[in-house]
Amino acid sequence: MEIIKFDTQQELDAYAAELFINTVNEKPNAVLGLATGSTPIGIYDKIVERFNENKVSFKEATTFNLDEYVGIGPENDQSYAYYMNKHLFSHIDIPAPQTHLPNGMADDLQEETTRYDAMLAAQPVDVQLLGLGHNGHIGFNEPDVNLSGGTHAVKLKEETREANARFFSSMDEVPNYAITMGVGSILKANTIVLAVRGADKAEIVKEALTGPITTSVPASLLQTHARVIVLLDREAGRMLD
Ligand code: F6R
């Protein structure tokens, strides 16, 4: 595991963006695993900036997002599909059919998770971007006694719904379920980039990266992966030497 600390958010964003850009420049048909949330926004902005400078093209690339809410469609501005279009896809040259998110509006969620896993098996992820939840979740893999390996539907914990409520007009509107890649699917990526910022994540960063490997801190399973690059701002990394 390689851990890199940055003095500023801008430096972290630029470094992470460059990792993805280099991957696509070296392998134009690379498969990128993407995340949503507040952490990747600056990274996507930087990727768009580099795209506008003609430093990269995503025409042949494919993307898979980690997760999506159940019950809200891509036209809903709280859906992750909407987020991805807003922050990245609509600004770069990736053809829409090459961008994938779980379909939270699928009639049969079980079938949808099987479909998503089959696509991931056919096109393994080269580089997967991850953020980190305060409780150690990655994707929507919440702390539990057991973790699912593959893509699955999950009932969101109240603490996660509360953390995400800031994006909705009321708590009632926050979905109760989501579809997420499993920890097993995430660990199949060739390289994983975990980006974390903010003092409020310092404790969970330390626990996930240096504590015991346990399903009660899903991100601790990243310790079992051979190629993880952790990007931290000063605050998030303050409890690590
Ligand atoms: C988003 C996702 C989540 C977030 C995590 C951190 O697709 O899967 O696991 O990465 O909740 O979110 P932020 O970046 O908002 O702190």
Coordinates of N, CA and C in Angstrom, one line a residue, residues 35-39 66-67 69 80 129-144 147 152 154-164 166-167 178 180-183 186 194-196 201 204-205 207-208 214-222:
A35 N -16.4 6.7 -8.6 CA -17.2 6.9 -7.3 C -17.9 8.3 -7.4
T36 N -18.8 8.5 -6.5 CA -19.5 9.8 -6.4 C -19.2 10.3 -5.0
G37 N -20.0 11.2 -4.5 CA -19.7 11.9 -3.2 C -19.0 13.2 -3.4
S38 N -18.6 13.8 -2.2 CA -17.9 15.1 -2.3 C -16.5 15.0 -2.7
T39 N -15.8 13.9 -2.3 CA -14.4 13.8 -2.6 C -14.0 13.8 -4.0
L66 N -19.4 2.7 -8.8 CA -19.6 1.8 -7.7 C -21.0 1.5 -7.3
D67 N -21.8 2.5 -7.4 CA -23.1 2.4 -6.7 C -24.2 3.3 -7.3
Y69 N -28.4 4.8 -6.0 CA -29.6 4.6 -5.2 C -30.7 3.8 -5.9
Y80 N -26.9 9.1 -8.7 CA -25.5 9.1 -9.1 C -25.3 9.2 -10.6
L129 N -11.5 4.2 -8.4 CA -11.5 5.3 -7.5 C -12.4 5.0 -6.3
L130 N -12.0 5.2 -5.1 CA -12.8 5.1 -3.9 C -12.8 6.3 -3.0
G131 N -13.9 6.6 -2.4 CA -13.9 7.5 -1.2 C -14.1 6.6 0.0
L132 N -14.1 7.2 1.2 CA -14.2 6.5 2.4 C -15.3 7.1 3.3
G133 N -16.2 6.2 3.7 CA -17.3 6.7 4.6 C -16.8 6.8 6.0
H134 N -17.5 7.6 6.9 CA -17.0 7.8 8.3 C -17.0 6.5 9.0
N135 N -17.9 5.6 8.6 CA -17.9 4.3 9.3 C -17.1 3.2 8.6
G136 N -16.3 3.7 7.7 CA -15.4 2.7 7.0 C -16.0 2.1 5.8
H137 N -17.2 2.6 5.4 CA -17.8 2.0 4.2 C -17.0 2.3 2.9
I138 N -17.0 1.4 2.0 CA -16.6 1.7 0.6 C -17.7 1.3 -0.3
G139 N -17.9 2.1 -1.4 CA -19.2 1.9 -2.1 C -20.3 2.1 -1.0
F140 N -21.3 1.3 -1.1 CA -22.3 1.2 0.0 C -22.2 -0.1 0.8
N141 N -20.9 -0.6 0.9 CA -20.7 -1.7 1.7 C -20.5 -1.3 3.1
E142 N -21.6 -1.4 3.9 CA -21.6 -0.9 5.3 C -21.0 -2.0 6.2
P143 N -20.5 -1.5 7.4 CA -20.0 -2.4 8.4 C -21.0 -3.5 8.7
D144 N -20.6 -4.7 8.8 CA -21.5 -5.8 9.0 C -20.7 -7.1 9.5
L147 N -19.8 -9.6 4.7 CA -19.8 -8.6 3.5 C -20.1 -9.4 2.3
H152 N -24.7 -6.1 -5.2 CA -25.9 -6.5 -4.4 C -26.7 -5.2 -4.0
V154 N -28.6 -3.2 -1.1 CA -28.3 -3.0 0.3 C -29.2 -2.0 1.0
K155 N -29.7 -2.3 2.2 CA -30.5 -1.4 3.0 C -29.5 -0.4 3.6
L156 N -29.7 0.9 3.4 CA -28.8 1.8 3.9 C -28.9 2.0 5.4
K157 N -27.8 2.1 6.1 CA -27.8 2.4 7.6 C -28.3 3.8 7.8
E158 N -29.0 4.0 9.0 CA -29.5 5.4 9.3 C -28.4 6.4 9.2
E159 N -27.2 6.0 9.7 CA -26.1 7.0 9.8 C -25.6 7.4 8.4
T160 N -25.7 6.5 7.4 CA -25.4 6.8 6.1 C -26.4 7.7 5.4
R161 N -27.7 7.3 5.7 CA -28.8 8.2 5.2 C -28.7 9.6 5.7
E162 N -28.4 9.7 7.0 CA -28.2 11.0 7.7 C -27.1 11.8 7.0
A163 N -25.9 11.1 6.8 CA -24.8 11.7 6.2 C -25.1 12.2 4.8
N164 N -26.0 11.5 4.1 CA -26.3 11.9 2.7 C -27.5 12.9 2.6
R166 N -27.9 15.8 3.6 CA -27.5 17.1 3.2 C -27.8 17.4 1.7
F167 N -27.8 16.4 0.9 CA -28.0 16.5 -0.5 C -29.5 16.5 -0.9
A178 N -29.9 0.9 -1.9 CA -28.9 1.2 -3.0 C -28.4 -0.1 -3.6
T180 N -24.9 -1.7 -4.9 CA -23.4 -1.4 -4.8 C -22.6 -2.6 -5.3
M181 N -21.5 -2.3 -5.9 CA -20.5 -3.3 -6.1 C -20.1 -3.9 -4.7
G182 N -19.8 -5.1 -4.7 CA -19.4 -5.7 -3.4 C -17.9 -5.5 -3.2
V183 N -17.5 -5.8 -2.0 CA -16.1 -5.6 -1.7 C -15.2 -6.5 -2.6
I186 N -14.9 -4.9 -5.9 CA -13.9 -3.8 -5.8 C -12.5 -4.3 -5.7
L194 N -7.6 5.2 -3.3 CA -8.5 5.6 -2.2 C -8.2 7.1 -1.9
A195 N -9.1 7.9 -2.1 CA -8.9 9.4 -1.9 C -9.7 9.8 -0.6
V196 N -9.0 10.4 0.3 CA -9.8 10.8 1.5 C -9.3 12.2 2.0
K201 N -12.2 12.5 8.9 CA -11.9 11.1 8.4 C -10.6 10.6 9.0
I204 N -10.9 7.2 11.0 CA -11.3 6.0 10.3 C -10.2 5.7 9.2
V205 N -9.4 6.7 8.8 CA -8.3 6.4 7.9 C -7.3 5.5 8.6
E207 N -7.8 3.7 11.3 CA -8.4 2.4 11.6 C -8.4 1.4 10.4
A208 N -8.8 2.0 9.2 CA -8.9 1.2 8.0 C -7.5 0.7 7.5
T214 N -11.2 -6.3 9.2 CA -12.4 -6.8 9.7 C -13.6 -6.3 8.9
T215 N -14.7 -7.1 8.8 CA -15.9 -6.7 8.1 C -16.6 -5.5 8.8
S216 N -16.2 -5.2 10.0 CA -16.8 -4.1 10.7 C -16.2 -2.8 10.3
V217 N -15.1 -2.8 9.5 CA -14.5 -1.7 8.8 C -14.2 -2.1 7.4
P218 N -15.2 -2.1 6.5 CA -15.1 -2.7 5.2 C -13.8 -2.2 4.5
A219 N -13.4 -0.9 4.6 CA -12.2 -0.4 3.9 C -10.9 -1.1 4.4
S220 N -11.0 -1.8 5.6 CA -9.8 -2.5 6.1 C -9.4 -3.6 5.2
L221 N -10.4 -4.1 4.4 CA -10.1 -5.2 3.5 C -9.2 -4.8 2.3
L222 N -9.1 -3.5 2.2 CA -8.1 -3.0 1.1 C -6.7 -3.3 1.5

